Amino acid sequence: MMLTMETRIKQHNRWSRAVSAGMSRRGREGVASTAGHRRRVAAGVLAALSGVCLGVGAGVVPAAAAPAAPAVAAKAAVPPGLESFYSQKVEWYDCGATGGMEKSAEKTGFQCAKVTVPLDYSKPDGETIEIAMKKHVATGSTRLGSLFVNPGGPGGSGVEFLETTAETTFAGVQGSYDIIGFDPRGVGASTPITCTSDAETPAIAEAAPADAGAGGTSFEQRATATSAQIKQLESGCAANTKPAGLLDHVDTVSVARDLDVLRALSGDQQLNYAGFSYGTYLGTHYAELFPANTGRMVLDGAVDPSLTYNERRQRQAVGFERALRTYVDWCQAGQGCPLTDGTDAGVQQIGDLFNAANESPVPTSDPNRPVTGEEMKQVVLLFLYSPETAWGSINEALGQVINQNDASIFRTVLDQIAARPLVNMGAHHAVNCLDYRVEGDMAAWAEQSKELEKTAPRFGTSFEAGDLICQSWGHTGTQAPQALHAKGAAPILVVGTTGDPATPYEWAKALAGQLDSAQLLTWEGNGHAAYTNPGHGPCVTKAVDTYLLTGAMPKKGLTCHGQE
């Protein structure tokens, strides 16, 4: 899953509190096993989730120099047949700094609106859907128009992302830009993909084997369980989503077309854009479709569009294996590390712990709710999206299991995740599966799983069988992936993080090489993405802010190191 680090940092703050609570809970009465708490995602779905979601985090932004006025762009063309959508009147209204699209009686500096777009761009006279936007109004006297932002996912809310980043992550540019977050089609306050009701969710979670993704099961057993879960999820989405055709029209190309409508309705001749993780995939497609309309574009935590779905997931698995080794090095170099005897031994300890817990789940403060190794794996994966400042929580959780045979911290974090999902999972699968065609068959997927056992022995099962997921989902794409070049687009800044597990640095280098006008900015750091990652320093912030404010690219080949 590809989400911004800002979204994950919010989640991590809750997880950190959960870790503290979990450490003090031993010996006290356990959490009641209510239906809400029973809503743990079965292992197969957890594995499907971890293999595709990416995220980034907010850093300190220094004061920016006075921006230069942008060049006047030629009036952007309106695609034939879409004139009514590009000319509709937008009714902006005051809304709260938090709380989504809710109206506010006071001026808060935030405004909201919804606009109409075609469900199917090949049938502009057919059904329509709504797209929700939220804007943080520029605070300075020199205005550069709008800066659209996307947090990734797919399935993440741009409206929520704006609320947490406009005055923090984008502090250096919010004086000059109206910063606009939008919920992509299928998500949040836009016309949503609506799946199984809360009341039905516990039954679905418990209908599959608890060890569906466990290391002790065969690929065939895991595949059967995962397929059944995905088919049941799709059935709920199809029954509850209106219009029903939305499930077949949330592909990234359609979202990019929506984004061009939003650009025009905001009064901008060119799109200025900052996309993170999956948001880079969206931005790349926008630049390919509308090169003349592309303005200043930052693509941070890049996705390589030339990869198949399986290749993407396989390389993510390897990325997380590398990140685990980095974590073990960090752990053993500090205090309070529960792992011993060097990097290889420490990594093996973690793998052995996962396997043992799959065979015999580790008890928690609630005797009815032990934790499996697959569940532990998902928690560790999520913490590896973050920089070293979050890794102490892994120490605490692993240490409690190793030293006390108690997984209460893991259970508490899992409950936090279940209570506040990072993305709309129906939209998440719908977008991914429309963006990629299904390749291979069960025999090929079994071979790919065996390869993952070699290249990513700790995390391979979390990333296997992406094509099986989409085949089971049933709404799939037909186009083969390809390199995108965006010929004629203005200069694009691609940002890559050397220790990024979810969008490996190699993808940033590949995307920068594919796009005709791109330049690569490198950050030597850990965790997902750079500009939104709290581990970065002024070097990254200055390079990105200067580009957004003036159009000037950083020095070619610039590498920012850690917090410098």
Short mmCIF file of N, CA, C and O in Angstrom, two decimals, residues 388 496-498 505 521-526 530 535-541 543 557-564:
data_model
loop_
_atom_site.label_atom_id
_atom_site.label_comp_id
_atom_site.label_asym_id
_atom_site.label_seq_id
_atom_site.Cartn_x
_atom_site.Cartn_y
_atom_site.Cartn_z
N GLU A 388 14.26 6.08 11.81
CA GLU A 388 14.76 5.48 13.04
C GLU A 388 14.07 5.98 14.30
O GLU A 388 14.02 5.26 15.31
N GLY A 496 14.06 10.53 -4.38
CA GLY A 496 14.20 9.15 -3.94
C GLY A 496 14.96 9.04 -2.63
O GLY A 496 15.91 9.80 -2.39
N THR A 497 14.54 8.10 -1.78
CA THR A 497 15.15 7.86 -0.47
C THR A 497 15.90 6.53 -0.53
O THR A 497 15.32 5.50 -0.88
N THR A 498 17.17 6.54 -0.15
CA THR A 498 18.01 5.35 -0.33
C THR A 498 17.55 4.18 0.52
O THR A 498 17.74 3.02 0.15
N TYR A 505 14.59 2.90 -3.78
CA TYR A 505 15.33 3.98 -4.44
C TYR A 505 15.53 3.71 -5.93
O TYR A 505 15.53 4.63 -6.74
N LEU A 521 16.53 14.02 -7.19
CA LEU A 521 17.09 14.48 -5.92
C LEU A 521 17.14 13.27 -5.00
O LEU A 521 16.14 12.57 -4.82
N THR A 522 18.31 12.99 -4.41
CA THR A 522 18.50 11.82 -3.56
C THR A 522 18.59 12.24 -2.09
O THR A 522 19.30 13.19 -1.76
N TRP A 523 17.87 11.51 -1.24
CA TRP A 523 18.04 11.69 0.20
C TRP A 523 18.55 10.38 0.78
O TRP A 523 17.93 9.33 0.61
N GLU A 524 19.69 10.42 1.44
CA GLU A 524 20.22 9.27 2.16
C GLU A 524 19.57 9.21 3.53
O GLU A 524 19.94 9.93 4.45
N GLY A 525 18.57 8.36 3.63
CA GLY A 525 17.82 8.24 4.87
C GLY A 525 17.01 6.97 4.86
O GLY A 525 17.03 6.19 3.90
N ASN A 526 16.27 6.74 5.94
CA ASN A 526 15.44 5.54 6.09
C ASN A 526 13.98 5.91 6.22
O ASN A 526 13.62 7.01 6.64
N ALA A 530 10.74 11.31 1.31
CA ALA A 530 11.74 12.23 1.87
C ALA A 530 11.12 13.51 2.41
O ALA A 530 11.25 13.82 3.59
N GLY A 535 12.52 12.37 9.26
CA GLY A 535 13.95 12.17 9.43
C GLY A 535 14.81 13.08 8.57
O GLY A 535 16.02 13.16 8.78
N HIS A 536 14.21 13.78 7.60
CA HIS A 536 15.04 14.58 6.71
C HIS A 536 15.37 15.93 7.34
O HIS A 536 14.78 16.33 8.34
N GLY A 537 16.33 16.64 6.73
CA GLY A 537 16.75 17.93 7.23
C GLY A 537 16.52 19.05 6.24
O GLY A 537 15.84 18.89 5.22
N PRO A 538 17.10 20.23 6.48
CA PRO A 538 16.88 21.41 5.64
C PRO A 538 17.30 21.24 4.19
O PRO A 538 16.78 21.92 3.31
N CYS A 539 18.25 20.34 3.92
CA CYS A 539 18.71 20.17 2.54
C CYS A 539 17.57 19.76 1.62
O CYS A 539 17.37 20.34 0.54
N VAL A 540 16.79 18.75 2.03
CA VAL A 540 15.66 18.29 1.23
C VAL A 540 14.60 19.38 1.13
O VAL A 540 14.08 19.69 0.05
N THR A 541 14.27 19.98 2.27
CA THR A 541 13.23 20.99 2.29
C THR A 541 13.57 22.17 1.38
O THR A 541 12.73 22.64 0.61
N ALA A 543 15.60 22.26 -1.20
CA ALA A 543 15.61 21.88 -2.62
C ALA A 543 14.20 21.82 -3.18
O ALA A 543 13.92 22.33 -4.27
N GLY A 557 22.41 16.10 -9.56
CA GLY A 557 23.09 15.06 -8.81
C GLY A 557 23.11 15.30 -7.31
O GLY A 557 23.80 14.57 -6.59
N LEU A 558 22.35 16.29 -6.82
CA LEU A 558 22.38 16.60 -5.39
C LEU A 558 21.93 15.41 -4.55
O LEU A 558 20.90 14.79 -4.82
N THR A 559 22.71 15.11 -3.52
CA THR A 559 22.36 14.11 -2.52
C THR A 559 22.35 14.79 -1.16
O THR A 559 23.34 15.41 -0.76
N CYS A 560 21.23 14.69 -0.47
CA CYS A 560 21.11 15.21 0.89
C CYS A 560 21.35 14.04 1.85
O CYS A 560 20.86 12.93 1.63
N HIS A 561 22.10 14.30 2.93
CA HIS A 561 22.51 13.24 3.85
C HIS A 561 21.81 13.41 5.19
O HIS A 561 21.99 14.42 5.88
N GLY A 562 21.01 12.41 5.57
CA GLY A 562 20.41 12.41 6.89
C GLY A 562 19.67 13.70 7.21
O GLY A 562 18.84 14.16 6.44
N GLN A 563 20.02 14.30 8.33
CA GLN A 563 19.32 15.50 8.79
C GLN A 563 20.05 16.78 8.41
O GLN A 563 19.71 17.85 8.92
N GLU A 564 21.01 16.67 7.49
CA GLU A 564 21.70 17.90 7.08
C GLU A 564 20.79 18.78 6.25
O GLU A 564 19.84 18.37 5.63
#
